[in-house]
Amino acid sequence: MRIVLLGSPGAGKGTQAELLADRLGLIHISTGDILRENVEKGTELGLRVKKFMDKGKLVPDDLVVDIVAQRLKKEGKRGFVLDGFPRNLAQARALNEVLQKLDLRLDIVLYLALKEDEILKRLSARLFCPNCGANYNAISSPPEIPGRCDNCGDRLEKREDDQPQTIRRRLKVYEAETAPLIGYYKTSGLLKQVPAGGKVAEVQQQILSRLPRPVRAREGDCGG
Ligand code: AMP
C-alpha cells in the first residue's frame, strides 16, 4: 500500500501516519521529522533548513525531494505512508517522476480535513518532549502530569514553529501552496477525504475504512 497523507498543520497527519505504518507494515516518511532531526544534530542539511523552518516557511523543494527520493529508492517497495510530503505542486510532480522510475504508483491520497478554529486550537496546544521526542496535546492527548513527559519526566516544550506568529505563517503557506494539491489529487482520482475532528482512534477507523481493499488483496495474492 502506497499512501500520501494530506492536511493542514495540526490535522493529525503524524499521529495517523505512525498508526497506519505500524498496522500495515509500511515505512513512515515524515519530511518534517527528518528535517527536525537534522536541525537537532546540526548536520549540513539541518543548518541549511533551520531558518526556513523557524519562520514557518517551506524549505527548498530540491532538498526535500532528494530526501524522499533516496528513502523511496531504498525501501519504497515495502509500501509507505508519506506524511508532510508533497507540500506543493512541484513536489507532487517530482514524486510522480520518482515513483515512475521505481515502477511504483500511489494507491490513495487521504486528506485529513479539519476546520480552521480546530486547527488553531490544536496547534496552540501541541507539546513535545525535547529529551525523548514524545508528542502530546494539552487538549486531546495530555500527559499524566501537566507539563511533564510520561516517558522520561522531562519538561515539555512547544515546538519552535508552534509559536502563535509562526502558526499563522504556516497556515498561510498551507493555503497558498499545499491546499491546491487537494484538487490535483481529486482530478487524478486518488483523493479520499477523512473528517479529522474526532479522537485519534475514530479518525484511524475512518482512514482504514477508505483504504482500497482490492489493492491489499492483490498484493497478498502475488505469490500464487
Ligand atoms: P511538519 O512537521 O510537517 O509540520 O513540518 C515542519 C516544517 O518542516 C515545515 O513548516 C517546513 O518548514 C518543513 N517541511 C516539512 N516538510 C516539508 C516539505 N515537504 N517541503 C518543504 N518544507 C517542509
mmCIF file of C-alpha atoms in Angstrom, residues 11-208:
data_model
loop_
_atom_site.group_PDB
_atom_site.id
_atom_site.type_symbol
_atom_site.label_atom_id
_atom_site.label_comp_id
_atom_site.label_asym_id
_atom_site.label_seq_id
_atom_site.Cartn_x
_atom_site.Cartn_y
_atom_site.Cartn_z
ATOM 1 C CA ALA A 11 -4.649 17.893 11.328
ATOM 2 C CA GLY A 12 -3.037 14.815 12.909
ATOM 3 C CA LYS A 13 -1.024 13.533 9.939
ATOM 4 C CA GLY A 14 1.960 12.452 12.045
ATOM 5 C CA THR A 15 -0.085 10.502 14.581
ATOM 6 C CA GLN A 16 -2.252 8.833 11.947
ATOM 7 C CA ALA A 17 0.717 8.043 9.694
ATOM 8 C CA GLU A 18 2.538 6.314 12.535
ATOM 9 C CA LEU A 19 -0.517 4.202 13.410
ATOM 10 C CA LEU A 20 -1.085 3.267 9.772
ATOM 11 C CA ALA A 21 2.548 2.355 9.197
ATOM 12 C CA ASP A 22 2.550 0.102 12.296
ATOM 13 C CA ARG A 23 -0.701 -1.535 11.370
ATOM 14 C CA LEU A 24 0.083 -2.207 7.701
ATOM 15 C CA GLY A 25 3.860 -2.720 7.999
ATOM 16 C CA LEU A 26 4.648 0.325 5.874
ATOM 17 C CA ILE A 27 7.544 2.727 6.140
ATOM 18 C CA HIS A 28 6.617 6.135 7.520
ATOM 19 C CA ILE A 29 8.334 9.025 5.786
ATOM 20 C CA SER A 30 7.802 12.330 7.586
ATOM 21 C CA THR A 31 9.843 15.091 5.962
ATOM 22 C CA GLY A 32 9.166 17.335 8.997
ATOM 23 C CA ASP A 33 10.629 14.721 11.400
ATOM 24 C CA ILE A 34 13.648 14.098 9.166
ATOM 25 C CA LEU A 35 14.347 17.826 8.857
ATOM 26 C CA ARG A 36 13.931 18.414 12.620
ATOM 27 C CA GLU A 37 16.318 15.548 13.354
ATOM 28 C CA ASN A 38 18.898 17.148 11.069
ATOM 29 C CA VAL A 39 18.438 20.515 12.756
ATOM 30 C CA GLU A 40 18.896 18.933 16.206
ATOM 31 C CA LYS A 41 22.036 17.077 15.124
ATOM 32 C CA GLY A 42 23.416 20.204 13.455
ATOM 33 C CA THR A 43 24.080 18.441 10.134
ATOM 34 C CA GLU A 44 24.841 20.416 6.989
ATOM 35 C CA LEU A 45 21.248 19.881 5.841
ATOM 36 C CA GLY A 46 19.984 20.968 9.288
ATOM 37 C CA LEU A 47 21.973 24.193 9.135
ATOM 38 C CA ARG A 48 20.577 24.961 5.686
ATOM 39 C CA VAL A 49 16.917 24.383 6.567
ATOM 40 C CA LYS A 50 16.665 25.789 10.117
ATOM 41 C CA LYS A 51 15.995 29.388 9.079
ATOM 42 C CA PHE A 52 13.093 28.316 6.847
ATOM 43 C CA MET A 53 11.553 26.063 9.476
ATOM 44 C CA ASP A 54 11.833 28.596 12.310
ATOM 45 C CA LYS A 55 9.927 31.095 10.188
ATOM 46 C CA GLY A 56 7.233 28.586 9.209
ATOM 47 C CA LYS A 57 8.299 28.648 5.544
ATOM 48 C CA LEU A 58 8.761 25.646 3.285
ATOM 49 C CA VAL A 59 12.361 24.526 2.798
ATOM 50 C CA PRO A 60 13.580 24.424 -0.837
ATOM 51 C CA ASP A 61 11.953 21.686 -2.931
ATOM 52 C CA ASP A 62 15.188 20.091 -4.156
ATOM 53 C CA LEU A 63 16.260 19.298 -0.588
ATOM 54 C CA VAL A 64 13.048 17.530 0.436
ATOM 55 C CA VAL A 65 12.574 15.811 -2.908
ATOM 56 C CA ASP A 66 16.070 14.399 -2.552
ATOM 57 C CA ILE A 67 15.351 13.095 0.970
ATOM 58 C CA VAL A 68 12.156 11.371 -0.149
ATOM 59 C CA ALA A 69 13.637 10.010 -3.385
ATOM 60 C CA GLN A 70 16.535 8.392 -1.542
ATOM 61 C CA ARG A 71 14.275 6.775 1.033
ATOM 62 C CA LEU A 72 11.844 5.514 -1.621
ATOM 63 C CA LYS A 73 14.681 4.066 -3.690
ATOM 64 C CA LYS A 74 15.933 2.190 -0.661
ATOM 65 C CA GLU A 75 12.680 0.951 0.868
ATOM 66 C CA GLY A 76 9.741 2.139 -1.246
ATOM 67 C CA LYS A 77 8.864 -1.333 -2.467
ATOM 68 C CA ARG A 78 7.767 -2.256 1.086
ATOM 69 C CA GLY A 79 4.936 0.262 0.832
ATOM 70 C CA PHE A 80 4.901 3.649 2.512
ATOM 71 C CA VAL A 81 2.986 6.469 4.160
ATOM 72 C CA LEU A 82 4.168 9.914 3.117
ATOM 73 C CA ASP A 83 3.462 12.498 5.812
ATOM 74 C CA GLY A 84 4.105 16.176 5.065
ATOM 75 C CA PHE A 85 5.241 15.492 1.506
ATOM 76 C CA PRO A 86 4.350 16.558 -1.139
ATOM 77 C CA ARG A 87 3.724 20.098 0.069
ATOM 78 C CA ASN A 88 3.227 21.866 -3.266
ATOM 79 C CA LEU A 89 2.594 21.065 -6.928
ATOM 80 C CA ALA A 90 6.283 20.958 -7.850
ATOM 81 C CA GLN A 91 6.874 18.328 -5.172
ATOM 82 C CA ALA A 92 3.822 16.334 -6.285
ATOM 83 C CA ARG A 93 5.175 16.255 -9.846
ATOM 84 C CA ALA A 94 8.638 15.314 -8.619
ATOM 85 C CA LEU A 95 7.080 12.485 -6.597
ATOM 86 C CA ASN A 96 5.336 11.191 -9.721
ATOM 87 C CA GLU A 97 8.664 11.088 -11.533
ATOM 88 C CA VAL A 98 10.428 9.284 -8.702
ATOM 89 C CA LEU A 99 7.645 6.715 -8.469
ATOM 90 C CA GLN A 100 7.587 6.204 -12.219
ATOM 91 C CA LYS A 101 11.314 5.482 -12.255
ATOM 92 C CA LEU A 102 10.813 2.945 -9.478
ATOM 93 C CA ASP A 103 7.812 1.448 -11.277
ATOM 94 C CA LEU A 104 5.566 2.220 -8.295
ATOM 95 C CA ARG A 105 2.303 4.146 -8.073
ATOM 96 C CA LEU A 106 0.221 5.726 -5.344
ATOM 97 C CA ASP A 107 -2.845 3.819 -4.166
ATOM 98 C CA ILE A 108 -4.570 6.600 -2.253
ATOM 99 C CA VAL A 109 -4.232 10.170 -1.027
ATOM 100 C CA LEU A 110 -6.013 10.726 2.268
ATOM 101 C CA TYR A 111 -6.984 14.300 3.007
ATOM 102 C CA LEU A 112 -7.443 14.874 6.742
ATOM 103 C CA ALA A 113 -9.980 17.697 6.812
ATOM 104 C CA LEU A 114 -10.245 19.974 9.834
ATOM 105 C CA LYS A 115 -11.929 23.351 10.392
ATOM 106 C CA GLU A 116 -9.678 26.355 10.912
ATOM 107 C CA ASP A 117 -10.759 27.091 14.509
ATOM 108 C CA GLU A 118 -10.000 23.478 15.443
ATOM 109 C CA ILE A 119 -6.613 23.639 13.673
ATOM 110 C CA LEU A 120 -5.636 26.731 15.669
ATOM 111 C CA LYS A 121 -6.815 25.178 18.937
ATOM 112 C CA ARG A 122 -4.812 22.016 18.309
ATOM 113 C CA LEU A 123 -1.638 23.720 17.174
ATOM 114 C CA SER A 124 -1.576 26.054 20.153
ATOM 115 C CA ALA A 125 -1.961 23.067 22.499
ATOM 116 C CA ARG A 126 0.794 20.956 20.913
ATOM 117 C CA LEU A 127 3.729 19.976 23.149
ATOM 118 C CA PHE A 128 6.769 17.757 22.748
ATOM 119 C CA CYS A 129 9.487 16.331 24.940
ATOM 120 C CA PRO A 130 12.918 17.719 23.979
ATOM 121 C CA ASN A 131 14.562 14.721 25.662
ATOM 122 C CA CYS A 132 12.798 11.676 24.156
ATOM 123 C CA GLY A 133 10.769 13.263 21.332
ATOM 124 C CA ALA A 134 7.314 12.129 22.607
ATOM 125 C CA ASN A 135 4.398 14.241 21.334
ATOM 126 C CA TYR A 136 1.422 15.468 23.371
ATOM 127 C CA ASN A 137 -1.510 17.779 23.028
ATOM 128 C CA ALA A 138 -2.659 19.622 26.143
ATOM 129 C CA ILE A 139 -6.286 19.170 24.974
ATOM 130 C CA SER A 140 -6.590 15.911 23.041
ATOM 131 C CA SER A 141 -3.730 13.790 24.413
ATOM 132 C CA PRO A 142 -2.407 15.426 27.585
ATOM 133 C CA PRO A 143 0.460 13.981 29.669
ATOM 134 C CA GLU A 144 -0.466 12.454 33.047
ATOM 135 C CA ILE A 145 1.295 15.253 34.921
ATOM 136 C CA PRO A 146 0.719 18.608 33.202
ATOM 137 C CA GLY A 147 3.866 19.874 31.510
ATOM 138 C CA ARG A 148 5.884 16.681 32.166
ATOM 139 C CA CYS A 149 6.719 13.821 29.819
ATOM 140 C CA ASP A 150 5.063 10.465 30.677
ATOM 141 C CA ASN A 151 8.130 8.552 29.426
ATOM 142 C CA CYS A 152 11.060 10.423 30.956
ATOM 143 C CA GLY A 153 9.614 13.144 33.207
ATOM 144 C CA ASP A 154 11.333 15.936 31.280
ATOM 145 C CA ARG A 155 9.675 19.325 30.993
ATOM 146 C CA LEU A 156 7.523 19.564 27.833
ATOM 147 C CA GLU A 157 8.020 22.369 25.353
ATOM 148 C CA LYS A 158 6.286 23.978 22.392
ATOM 149 C CA ARG A 159 7.886 23.358 19.010
ATOM 150 C CA GLU A 160 9.728 26.446 17.800
ATOM 151 C CA ASP A 161 7.304 26.645 14.858
ATOM 152 C CA ASP A 162 4.189 26.256 17.052
ATOM 153 C CA GLN A 163 4.538 29.793 18.421
ATOM 154 C CA PRO A 164 1.434 31.892 17.516
ATOM 155 C CA GLN A 165 3.109 34.072 14.885
ATOM 156 C CA THR A 166 4.728 31.101 13.150
ATOM 157 C CA ILE A 167 1.464 29.143 13.268
ATOM 158 C CA ARG A 168 -0.237 31.929 11.333
ATOM 159 C CA ARG A 169 2.544 31.897 8.745
ATOM 160 C CA ARG A 170 2.404 28.090 8.383
ATOM 161 C CA LEU A 171 -1.355 28.168 7.819
ATOM 162 C CA LYS A 172 -0.945 30.822 5.125
ATOM 163 C CA VAL A 173 1.754 28.747 3.436
ATOM 164 C CA TYR A 174 -0.537 25.712 3.649
ATOM 165 C CA GLU A 175 -3.439 27.548 1.993
ATOM 166 C CA ALA A 176 -1.288 29.012 -0.768
ATOM 167 C CA GLU A 177 0.988 26.074 -1.549
ATOM 168 C CA THR A 178 -0.383 22.813 -0.192
ATOM 169 C CA ALA A 179 -4.176 23.147 -0.383
ATOM 170 C CA PRO A 180 -4.073 23.153 -4.235
ATOM 171 C CA LEU A 181 -2.913 19.531 -4.002
ATOM 172 C CA ILE A 182 -6.429 18.583 -2.895
ATOM 173 C CA GLY A 183 -7.740 19.493 -6.368
ATOM 174 C CA TYR A 184 -4.715 17.973 -8.059
ATOM 175 C CA TYR A 185 -5.225 14.555 -6.461
ATOM 176 C CA LYS A 186 -9.008 14.771 -6.828
ATOM 177 C CA THR A 187 -8.512 15.108 -10.568
ATOM 178 C CA SER A 188 -6.261 12.072 -10.623
ATOM 179 C CA GLY A 189 -8.968 10.087 -8.796
ATOM 180 C CA LEU A 190 -6.760 9.252 -5.806
ATOM 181 C CA LEU A 191 -8.224 11.592 -3.173
ATOM 182 C CA LYS A 192 -10.387 10.460 -0.275
ATOM 183 C CA GLN A 193 -11.480 12.950 2.356
ATOM 184 C CA VAL A 194 -11.430 11.970 6.029
ATOM 185 C CA PRO A 195 -13.078 14.091 8.747
ATOM 186 C CA ALA A 196 -10.192 14.637 11.164
ATOM 187 C CA GLY A 197 -12.009 16.318 14.054
ATOM 188 C CA GLY A 198 -12.622 13.160 16.114
ATOM 189 C CA LYS A 199 -10.465 11.220 18.563
ATOM 190 C CA VAL A 200 -7.302 9.542 17.264
ATOM 191 C CA ALA A 201 -8.858 6.046 17.195
ATOM 192 C CA GLU A 202 -12.005 7.292 15.422
ATOM 193 C CA VAL A 203 -10.008 9.035 12.704
ATOM 194 C CA GLN A 204 -7.880 5.909 12.255
ATOM 195 C CA GLN A 205 -11.051 3.842 11.732
ATOM 196 C CA GLN A 206 -12.288 6.346 9.161
ATOM 197 C CA ILE A 207 -8.964 6.060 7.356
ATOM 198 C CA LEU A 208 -8.965 2.258 7.394
#
